[in-house]
Short mmCIF file of C-alpha atoms in Angstrom, two decimals:
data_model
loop_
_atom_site.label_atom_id
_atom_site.label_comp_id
_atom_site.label_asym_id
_atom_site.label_seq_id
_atom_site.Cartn_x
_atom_site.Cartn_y
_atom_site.Cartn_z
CA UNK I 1 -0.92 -35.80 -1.05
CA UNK I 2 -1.11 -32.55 0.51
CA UNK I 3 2.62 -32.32 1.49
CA UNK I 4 3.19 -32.97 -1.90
CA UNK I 5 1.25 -30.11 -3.31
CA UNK I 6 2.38 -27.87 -0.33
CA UNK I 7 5.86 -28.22 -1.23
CA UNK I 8 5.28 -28.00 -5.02
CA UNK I 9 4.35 -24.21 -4.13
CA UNK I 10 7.35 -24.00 -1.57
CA UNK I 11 9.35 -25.50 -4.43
CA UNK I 12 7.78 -23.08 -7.07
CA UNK I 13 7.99 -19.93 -5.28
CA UNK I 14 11.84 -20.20 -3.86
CA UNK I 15 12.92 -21.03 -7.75
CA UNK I 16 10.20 -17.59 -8.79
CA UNK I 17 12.45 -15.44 -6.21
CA UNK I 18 15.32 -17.00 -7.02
CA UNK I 19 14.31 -16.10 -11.01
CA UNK I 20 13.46 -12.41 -9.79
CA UNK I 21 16.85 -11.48 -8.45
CA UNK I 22 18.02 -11.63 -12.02
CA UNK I 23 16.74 -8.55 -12.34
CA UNK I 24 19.73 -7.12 -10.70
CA UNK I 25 21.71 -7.69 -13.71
CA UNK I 26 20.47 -4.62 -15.57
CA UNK I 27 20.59 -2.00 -12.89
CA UNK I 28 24.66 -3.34 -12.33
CA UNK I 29 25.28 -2.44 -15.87
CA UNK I 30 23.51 0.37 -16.06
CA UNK I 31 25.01 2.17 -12.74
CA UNK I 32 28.63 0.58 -14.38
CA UNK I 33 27.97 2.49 -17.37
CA UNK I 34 27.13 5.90 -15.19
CA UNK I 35 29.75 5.84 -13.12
CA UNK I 36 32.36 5.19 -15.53
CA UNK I 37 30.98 7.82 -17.98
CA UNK I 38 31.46 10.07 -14.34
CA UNK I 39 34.90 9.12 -14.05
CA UNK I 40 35.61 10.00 -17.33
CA UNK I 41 33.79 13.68 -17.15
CA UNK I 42 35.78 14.33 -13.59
CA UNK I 43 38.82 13.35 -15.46
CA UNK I 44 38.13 15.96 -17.73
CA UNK I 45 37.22 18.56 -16.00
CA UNK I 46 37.91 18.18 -12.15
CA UNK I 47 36.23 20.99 -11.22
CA UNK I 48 32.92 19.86 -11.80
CA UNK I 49 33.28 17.18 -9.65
CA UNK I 50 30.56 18.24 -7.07
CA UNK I 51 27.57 18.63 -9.54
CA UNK I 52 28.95 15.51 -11.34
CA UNK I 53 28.92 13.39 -7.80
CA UNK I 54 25.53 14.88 -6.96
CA UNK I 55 24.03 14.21 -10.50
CA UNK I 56 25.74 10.53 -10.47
CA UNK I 57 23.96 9.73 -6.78
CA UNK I 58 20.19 10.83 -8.03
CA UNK I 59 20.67 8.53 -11.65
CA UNK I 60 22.37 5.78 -9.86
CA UNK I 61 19.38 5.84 -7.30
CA UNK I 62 16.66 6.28 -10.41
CA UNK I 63 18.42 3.42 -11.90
CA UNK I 64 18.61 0.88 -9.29
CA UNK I 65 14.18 1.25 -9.86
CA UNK I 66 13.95 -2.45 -11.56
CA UNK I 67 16.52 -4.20 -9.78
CA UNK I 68 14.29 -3.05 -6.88
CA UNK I 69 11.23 -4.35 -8.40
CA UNK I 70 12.50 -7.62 -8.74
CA UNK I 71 13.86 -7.47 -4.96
CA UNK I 72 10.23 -6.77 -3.86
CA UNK I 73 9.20 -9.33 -5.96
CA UNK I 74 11.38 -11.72 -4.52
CA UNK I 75 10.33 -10.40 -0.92
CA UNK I 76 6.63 -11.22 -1.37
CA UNK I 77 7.51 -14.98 -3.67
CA UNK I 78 9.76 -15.65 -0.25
CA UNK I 79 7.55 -14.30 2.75
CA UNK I 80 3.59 -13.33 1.78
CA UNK I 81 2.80 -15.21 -1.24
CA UNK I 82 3.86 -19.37 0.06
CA UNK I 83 1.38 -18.37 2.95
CA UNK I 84 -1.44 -16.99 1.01
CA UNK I 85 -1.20 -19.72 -2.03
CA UNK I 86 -1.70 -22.64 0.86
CA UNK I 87 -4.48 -21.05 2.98
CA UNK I 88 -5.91 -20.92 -1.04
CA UNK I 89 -5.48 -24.47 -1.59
CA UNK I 90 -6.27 -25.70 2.17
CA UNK I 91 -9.62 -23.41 1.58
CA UNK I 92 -10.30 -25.29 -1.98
CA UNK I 93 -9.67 -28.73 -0.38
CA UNK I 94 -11.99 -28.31 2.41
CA UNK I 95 -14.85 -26.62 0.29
CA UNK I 96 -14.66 -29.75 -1.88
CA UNK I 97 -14.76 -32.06 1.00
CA UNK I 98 -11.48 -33.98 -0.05
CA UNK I 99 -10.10 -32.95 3.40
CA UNK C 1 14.08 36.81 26.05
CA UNK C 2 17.54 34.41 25.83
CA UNK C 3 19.12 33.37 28.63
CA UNK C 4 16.15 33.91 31.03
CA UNK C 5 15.31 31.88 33.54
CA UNK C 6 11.83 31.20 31.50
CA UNK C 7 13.20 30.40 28.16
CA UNK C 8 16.00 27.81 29.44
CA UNK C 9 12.86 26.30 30.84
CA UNK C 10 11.17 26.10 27.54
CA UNK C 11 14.22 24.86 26.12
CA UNK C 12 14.83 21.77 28.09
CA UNK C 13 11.09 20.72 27.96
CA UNK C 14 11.61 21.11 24.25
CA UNK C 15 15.04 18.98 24.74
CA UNK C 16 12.90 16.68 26.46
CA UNK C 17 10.18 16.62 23.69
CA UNK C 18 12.50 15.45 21.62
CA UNK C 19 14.49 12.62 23.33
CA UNK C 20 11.74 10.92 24.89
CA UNK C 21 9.58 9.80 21.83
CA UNK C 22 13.05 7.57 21.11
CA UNK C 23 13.23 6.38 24.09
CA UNK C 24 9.63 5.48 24.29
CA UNK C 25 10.42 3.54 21.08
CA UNK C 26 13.57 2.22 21.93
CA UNK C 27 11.68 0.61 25.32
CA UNK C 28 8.66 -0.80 23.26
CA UNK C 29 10.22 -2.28 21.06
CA UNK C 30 12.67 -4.18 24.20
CA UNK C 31 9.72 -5.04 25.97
CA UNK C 32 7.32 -6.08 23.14
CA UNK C 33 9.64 -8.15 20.94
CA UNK C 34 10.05 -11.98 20.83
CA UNK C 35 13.61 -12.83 21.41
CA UNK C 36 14.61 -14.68 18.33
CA UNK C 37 18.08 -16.65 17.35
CA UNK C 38 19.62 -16.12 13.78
CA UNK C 39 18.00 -14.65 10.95
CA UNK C 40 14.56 -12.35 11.64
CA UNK C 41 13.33 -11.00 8.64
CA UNK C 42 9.79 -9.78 9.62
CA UNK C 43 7.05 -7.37 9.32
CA UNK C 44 5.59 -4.70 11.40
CA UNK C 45 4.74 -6.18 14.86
CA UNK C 46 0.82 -5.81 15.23
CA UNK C 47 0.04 -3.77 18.75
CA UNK C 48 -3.17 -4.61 18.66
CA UNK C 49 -6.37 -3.86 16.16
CA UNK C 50 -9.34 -1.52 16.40
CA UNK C 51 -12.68 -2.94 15.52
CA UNK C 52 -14.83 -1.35 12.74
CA UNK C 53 -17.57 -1.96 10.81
CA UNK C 54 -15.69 -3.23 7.58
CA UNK C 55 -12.31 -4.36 8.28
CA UNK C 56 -10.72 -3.90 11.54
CA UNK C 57 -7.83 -1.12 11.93
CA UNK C 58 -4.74 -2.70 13.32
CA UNK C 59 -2.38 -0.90 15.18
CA UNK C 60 0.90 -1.69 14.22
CA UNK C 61 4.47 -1.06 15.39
CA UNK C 62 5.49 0.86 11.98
CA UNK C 63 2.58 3.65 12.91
CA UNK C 64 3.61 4.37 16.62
CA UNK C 65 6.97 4.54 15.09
CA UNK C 66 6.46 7.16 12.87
CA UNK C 67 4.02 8.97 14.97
CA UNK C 68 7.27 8.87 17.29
CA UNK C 69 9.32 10.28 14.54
CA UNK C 70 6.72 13.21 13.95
CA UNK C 71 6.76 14.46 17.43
CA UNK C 72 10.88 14.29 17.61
CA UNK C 73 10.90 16.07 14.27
CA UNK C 74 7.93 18.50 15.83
CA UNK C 75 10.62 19.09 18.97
CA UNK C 76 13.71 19.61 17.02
CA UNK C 77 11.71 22.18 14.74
CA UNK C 78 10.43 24.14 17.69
CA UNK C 79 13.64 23.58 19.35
CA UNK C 80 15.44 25.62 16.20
CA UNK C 81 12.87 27.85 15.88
CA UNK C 82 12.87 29.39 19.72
CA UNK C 83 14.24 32.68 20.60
CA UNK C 84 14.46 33.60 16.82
CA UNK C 85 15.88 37.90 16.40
CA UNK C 86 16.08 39.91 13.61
CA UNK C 87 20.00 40.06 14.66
CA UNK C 88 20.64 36.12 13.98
CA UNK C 89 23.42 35.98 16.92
CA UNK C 90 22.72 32.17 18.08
CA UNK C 91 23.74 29.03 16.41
CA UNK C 92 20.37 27.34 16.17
CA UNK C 93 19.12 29.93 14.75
CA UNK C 94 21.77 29.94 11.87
CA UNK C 95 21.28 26.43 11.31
CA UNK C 96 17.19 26.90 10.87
CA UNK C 97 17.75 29.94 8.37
CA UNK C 98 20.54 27.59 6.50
CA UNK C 99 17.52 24.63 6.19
CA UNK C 100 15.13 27.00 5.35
CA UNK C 101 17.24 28.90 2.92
CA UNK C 102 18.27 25.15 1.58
CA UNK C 103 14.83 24.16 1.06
CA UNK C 104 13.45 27.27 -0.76
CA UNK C 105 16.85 27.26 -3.37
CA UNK C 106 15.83 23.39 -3.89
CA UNK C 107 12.36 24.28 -4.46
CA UNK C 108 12.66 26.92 -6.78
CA UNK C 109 15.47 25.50 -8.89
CA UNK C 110 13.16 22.23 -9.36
CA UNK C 111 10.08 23.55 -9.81
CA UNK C 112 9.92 27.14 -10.54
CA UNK C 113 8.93 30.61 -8.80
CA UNK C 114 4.83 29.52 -9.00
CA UNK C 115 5.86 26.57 -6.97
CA UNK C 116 7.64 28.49 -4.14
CA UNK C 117 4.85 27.43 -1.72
CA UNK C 118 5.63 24.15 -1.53
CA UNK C 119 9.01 24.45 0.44
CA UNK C 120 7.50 23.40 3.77
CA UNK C 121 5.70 20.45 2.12
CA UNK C 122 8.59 19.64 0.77
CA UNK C 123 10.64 19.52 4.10
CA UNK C 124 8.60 18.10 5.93
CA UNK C 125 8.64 15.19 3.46
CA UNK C 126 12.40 15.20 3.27
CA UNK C 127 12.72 15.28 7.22
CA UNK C 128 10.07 12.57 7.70
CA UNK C 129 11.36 10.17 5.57
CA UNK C 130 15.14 10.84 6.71
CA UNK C 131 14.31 10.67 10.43
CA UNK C 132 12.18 7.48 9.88
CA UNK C 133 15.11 5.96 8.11
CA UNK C 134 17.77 7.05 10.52
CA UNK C 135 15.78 5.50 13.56
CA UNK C 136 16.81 2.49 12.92
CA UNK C 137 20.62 3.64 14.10
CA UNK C 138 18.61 2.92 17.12
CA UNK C 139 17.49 -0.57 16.96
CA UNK C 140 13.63 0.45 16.35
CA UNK C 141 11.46 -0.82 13.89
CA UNK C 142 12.22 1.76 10.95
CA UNK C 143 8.74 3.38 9.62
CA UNK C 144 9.89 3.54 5.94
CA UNK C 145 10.73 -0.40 5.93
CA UNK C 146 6.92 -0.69 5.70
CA UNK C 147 5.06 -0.42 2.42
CA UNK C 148 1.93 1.11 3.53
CA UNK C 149 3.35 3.71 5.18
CA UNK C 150 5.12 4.71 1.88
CA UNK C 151 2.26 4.16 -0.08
CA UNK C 152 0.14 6.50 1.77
CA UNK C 153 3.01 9.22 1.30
CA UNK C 154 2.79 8.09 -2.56
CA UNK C 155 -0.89 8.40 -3.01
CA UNK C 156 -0.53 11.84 -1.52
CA UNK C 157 2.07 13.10 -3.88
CA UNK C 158 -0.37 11.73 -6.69
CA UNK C 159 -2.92 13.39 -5.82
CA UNK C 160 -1.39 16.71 -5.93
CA UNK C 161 -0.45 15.75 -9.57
CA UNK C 162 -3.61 14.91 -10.46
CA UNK C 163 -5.04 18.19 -8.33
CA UNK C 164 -2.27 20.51 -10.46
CA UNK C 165 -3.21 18.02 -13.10
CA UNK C 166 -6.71 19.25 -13.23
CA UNK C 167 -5.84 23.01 -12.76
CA UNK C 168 -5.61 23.48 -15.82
CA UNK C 169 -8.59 22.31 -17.15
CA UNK C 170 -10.95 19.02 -16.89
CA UNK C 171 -10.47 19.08 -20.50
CA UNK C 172 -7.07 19.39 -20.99
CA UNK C 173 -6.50 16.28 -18.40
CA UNK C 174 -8.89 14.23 -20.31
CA UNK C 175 -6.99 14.91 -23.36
CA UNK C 176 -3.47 14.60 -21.79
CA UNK C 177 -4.62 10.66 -21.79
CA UNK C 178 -4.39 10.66 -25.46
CA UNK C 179 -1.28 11.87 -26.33
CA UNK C 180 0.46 11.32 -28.69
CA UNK C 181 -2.22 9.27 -30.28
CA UNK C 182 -5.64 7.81 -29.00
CA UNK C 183 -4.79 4.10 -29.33
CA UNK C 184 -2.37 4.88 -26.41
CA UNK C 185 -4.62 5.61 -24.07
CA UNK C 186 -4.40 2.47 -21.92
CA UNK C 187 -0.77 3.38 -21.33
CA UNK C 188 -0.98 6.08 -20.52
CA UNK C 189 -3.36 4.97 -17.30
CA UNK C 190 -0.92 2.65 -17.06
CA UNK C 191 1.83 4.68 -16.51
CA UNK C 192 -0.03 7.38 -14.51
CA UNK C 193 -0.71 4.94 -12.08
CA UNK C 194 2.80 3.61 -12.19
CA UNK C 195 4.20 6.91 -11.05
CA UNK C 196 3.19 6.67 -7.07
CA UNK C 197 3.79 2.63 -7.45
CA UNK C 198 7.10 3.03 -8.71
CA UNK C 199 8.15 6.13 -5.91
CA UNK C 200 6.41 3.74 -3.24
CA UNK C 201 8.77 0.40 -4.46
CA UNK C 202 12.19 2.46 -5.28
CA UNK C 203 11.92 4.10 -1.29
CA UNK C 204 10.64 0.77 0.62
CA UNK C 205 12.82 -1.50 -1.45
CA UNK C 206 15.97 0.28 -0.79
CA UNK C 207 15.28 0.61 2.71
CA UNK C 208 14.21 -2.94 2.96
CA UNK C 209 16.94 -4.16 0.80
CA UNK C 210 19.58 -2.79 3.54
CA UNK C 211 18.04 -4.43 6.58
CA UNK C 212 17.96 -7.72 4.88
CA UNK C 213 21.78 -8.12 4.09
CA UNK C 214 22.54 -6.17 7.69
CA UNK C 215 20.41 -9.03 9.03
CA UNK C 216 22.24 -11.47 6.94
CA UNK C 217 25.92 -9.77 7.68
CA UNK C 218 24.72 -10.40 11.36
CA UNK C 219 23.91 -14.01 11.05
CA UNK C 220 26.78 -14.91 8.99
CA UNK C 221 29.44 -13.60 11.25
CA UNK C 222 27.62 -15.66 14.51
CA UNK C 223 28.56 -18.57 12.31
CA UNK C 224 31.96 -17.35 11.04
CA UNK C 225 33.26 -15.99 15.15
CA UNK C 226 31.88 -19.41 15.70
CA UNK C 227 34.43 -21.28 13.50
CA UNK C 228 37.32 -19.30 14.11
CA UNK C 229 36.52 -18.75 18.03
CA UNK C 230 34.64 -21.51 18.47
CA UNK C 231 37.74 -23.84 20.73
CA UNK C 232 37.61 -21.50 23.25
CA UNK C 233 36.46 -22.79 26.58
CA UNK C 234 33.04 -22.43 28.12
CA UNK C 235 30.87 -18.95 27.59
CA UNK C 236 34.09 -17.37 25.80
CA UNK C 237 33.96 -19.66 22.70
CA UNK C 238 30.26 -19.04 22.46
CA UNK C 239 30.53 -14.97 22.00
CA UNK C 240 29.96 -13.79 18.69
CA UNK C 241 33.42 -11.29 18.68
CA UNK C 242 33.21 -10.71 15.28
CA UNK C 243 29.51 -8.98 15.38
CA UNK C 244 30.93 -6.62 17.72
CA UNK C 245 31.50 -3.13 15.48
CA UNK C 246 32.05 -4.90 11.73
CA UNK C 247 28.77 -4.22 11.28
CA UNK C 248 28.64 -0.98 11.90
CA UNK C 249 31.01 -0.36 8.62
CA UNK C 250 27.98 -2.00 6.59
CA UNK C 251 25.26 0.22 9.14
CA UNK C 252 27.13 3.37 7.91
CA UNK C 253 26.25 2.92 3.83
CA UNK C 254 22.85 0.89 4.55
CA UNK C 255 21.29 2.99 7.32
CA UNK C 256 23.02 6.57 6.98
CA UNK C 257 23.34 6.94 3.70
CA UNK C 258 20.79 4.81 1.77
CA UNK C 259 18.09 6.04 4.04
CA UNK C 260 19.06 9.66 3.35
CA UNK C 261 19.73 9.37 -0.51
CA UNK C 262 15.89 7.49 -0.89
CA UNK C 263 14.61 10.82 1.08
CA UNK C 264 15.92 13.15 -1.07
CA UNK C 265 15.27 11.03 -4.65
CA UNK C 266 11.55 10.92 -3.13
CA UNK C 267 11.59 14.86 -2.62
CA UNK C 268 13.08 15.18 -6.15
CA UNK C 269 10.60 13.16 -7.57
CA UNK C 270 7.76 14.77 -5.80
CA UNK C 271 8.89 18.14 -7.18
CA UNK C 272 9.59 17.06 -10.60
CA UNK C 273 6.17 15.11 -11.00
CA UNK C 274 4.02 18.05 -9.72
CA UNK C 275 6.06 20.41 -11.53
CA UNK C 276 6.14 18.59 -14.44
CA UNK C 277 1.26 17.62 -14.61
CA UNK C 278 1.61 21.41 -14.41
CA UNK C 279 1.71 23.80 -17.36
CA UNK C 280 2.06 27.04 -16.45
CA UNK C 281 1.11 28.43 -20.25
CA UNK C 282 -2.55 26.87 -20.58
CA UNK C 283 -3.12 27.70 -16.59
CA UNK C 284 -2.73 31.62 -17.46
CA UNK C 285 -4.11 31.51 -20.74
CA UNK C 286 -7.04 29.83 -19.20
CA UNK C 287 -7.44 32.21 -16.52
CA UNK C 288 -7.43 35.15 -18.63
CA UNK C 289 -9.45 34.15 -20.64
CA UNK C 290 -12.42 33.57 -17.50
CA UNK C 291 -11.05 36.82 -16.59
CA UNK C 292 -12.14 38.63 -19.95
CA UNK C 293 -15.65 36.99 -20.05
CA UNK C 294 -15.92 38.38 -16.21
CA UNK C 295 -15.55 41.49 -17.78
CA UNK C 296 -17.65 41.09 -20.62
CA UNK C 297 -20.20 40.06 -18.41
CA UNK C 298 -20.33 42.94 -16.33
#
């Protein structure tokens, strides 16, 4: 019985970080948008490429913010939280005296 | 004076001061981590832990590693800084007045002339977090691939803001909570708190990000110089060829530049949150207005 609920969270939290990646989506078509809209304004005016390229690096950095957070998410649904949910439910078990 | 006897003295202990703390990292890390085979996607490695009353303080590998990277930094400064003239004839000392000078335009385009003091701050925040991230060219443990070192940058920068916050008035930062209107209020905590959250996540994620698909690069050639290689006789078909130098091509955009874009988008941020909790109109208006009942009182 207790495999069985240890590999319901295992189960759970792989599909959860595998959910949380999605959030990359947004940031790719954001940072699409950004650097096509900088294409166009070097194409237009070439000699503004340095401020353009500079400005393009710091929004493309500020924009990649929730495809991060879903990354981090992922990190701790893959690494910390499997860990911390079982010790929870070990910890319940024994306190109950099923174990 | 340069070229004495004395100062190339100072200069190679300074040399010294700032090779070694590498080193020192480069051999603790050799002789203190477990050999492991394929994928190793871990934490800081935990030294050892201090006892105290509440919770113990443990000692872990991401601290000594930036403590390492703060005494290197600390050497190259001093190193830059040695011999300085009024005439500017050596290199280094070009170099240190092109930083400095580089630092002080950034400073007062982002945040203003009442701001100009914060240039070292500023710096030494953009050199930290670069050097942390660029020690991992070396195989160490990089500091900024830990949250809680990132966090503890974070919470400083948020203090400021709330310090320059505050400046201008306990009033005025009560009253900044309910803007535009009061129902908003819980939002507003909401996203004041978010600001040193979201700085701490963008930074450690990015860094993070890039040592888990160098790790993964790593693994998946083994496998791949293992299929294509892999007929070879004896210890020959067994040697990962393909890890040797492809992925440095990935090291150059994960390590070099990621790590040094995240240090200056944190410095930018820094400036531009500080500068922006900070309004310069009520600050003077305020203390003139101390400044006339001063006067009245006297």
């Amino acid at each position: 019985m207790l495999e069985l609920a240890i590999g319901i969270i295992l189960c759970g939290c792989a599909i959860g970080a595998g959910l949380a990646l999605i959030a990359g989506i947004g940031p790719g078509i954001g940072e699409g948008n950004a650097v096509a809209k900088a294409c166009e304004a070097i194409g237009r005016q070439p000699e503004s490429r340095g401020s353009v390229m500079s400005t393009l690096f710091i929004g493309c950095a500020l924009a990649e913010t929730t495809g991060v957070y879903g990354f981090v998410t992922g990190l701790l649904l893959m690494f910390v939280v499997p860990r911390m949910l079982v010790n929870i439910l070990i910890t319940a078990l024994t306190t109950n005296g099923i174990l | 004076m340069v070229g004495s006897r004395r100062f190339r003295v100072i200069d190679a202990f300074l040399i010294i001061m700032m090779i070694l703390p590498m080193v020192f990292a480069v051999v603790l890390k050799i002789l203190t981590n477990p050999e492991s085979e394929g994928i190793a996607i871990s934490g800081a490695l935990v030294y050892f832990t201090i006892p105290m009353p509440k919770w113990d303080l443990p000692i872990t590998e991401s601290q000594v590693n930036s403590w390492l990277v703060m005494i290197s930094v600390l050497g190259l400064c001093l190193y830059l800084t040695h011999g300085l003239s009024p005439k500017a004839d050596t290199k280094r000392q070009h170099l240190a007045e092109f930083i400095v000078n580089k630092t002080e335009s950034l400073v007062h385009e982002n945040m203003g002339e009442f701001f100009g003091g914060f240039a070292p701050f500023i710096g030494a925040i953009l050199a930290l977090s670069a050097f942390s991230s660029l020690s991992s060219l070396l195989g160490i443990f990089p500091p900024t691939s830990d949250l809680n070192v990132i966090a503890g940058w974070a919470v400083l920068v948020f203090l400021l803001i709330t310090y320059y916050k505050l400046k201008c008035g306990f009033v005025y930062y009560v009253k900044s909570f309910t803007e535009p209107i009061a129902i908003l209020t819980p939002f507003n905590i909401i996203g004041e708190i978010a600001t040193p959250v979201s700085m701490t996540f963008r930074h450690y994620g990015n860094i993070v990000s890039g040592s888990v698909i160098s790790a993964l690069i790593a693994a998946g050639l083994r496998i791949l110089s293992s299929w294509i290689f892999g007929w070879l006789p004896g210890k020959i078909g067994e040697f990962p060829f393909l890890r040797i130098g492809l992925p440095a091509v990935f090291s150059v955009y994960f390590d070099i530049f990621s790590g040094c874009l995240q240090a200056f988008i944190f410095s930018i941020l820094t400036m531009i949150n500080i500068s922006g909790a900070f309004d310069f109109n009520i600050y003077t208006a305020r203390k003139n207005k101390k400044l006339s009942k001063k006067q009245k009182a006297n």
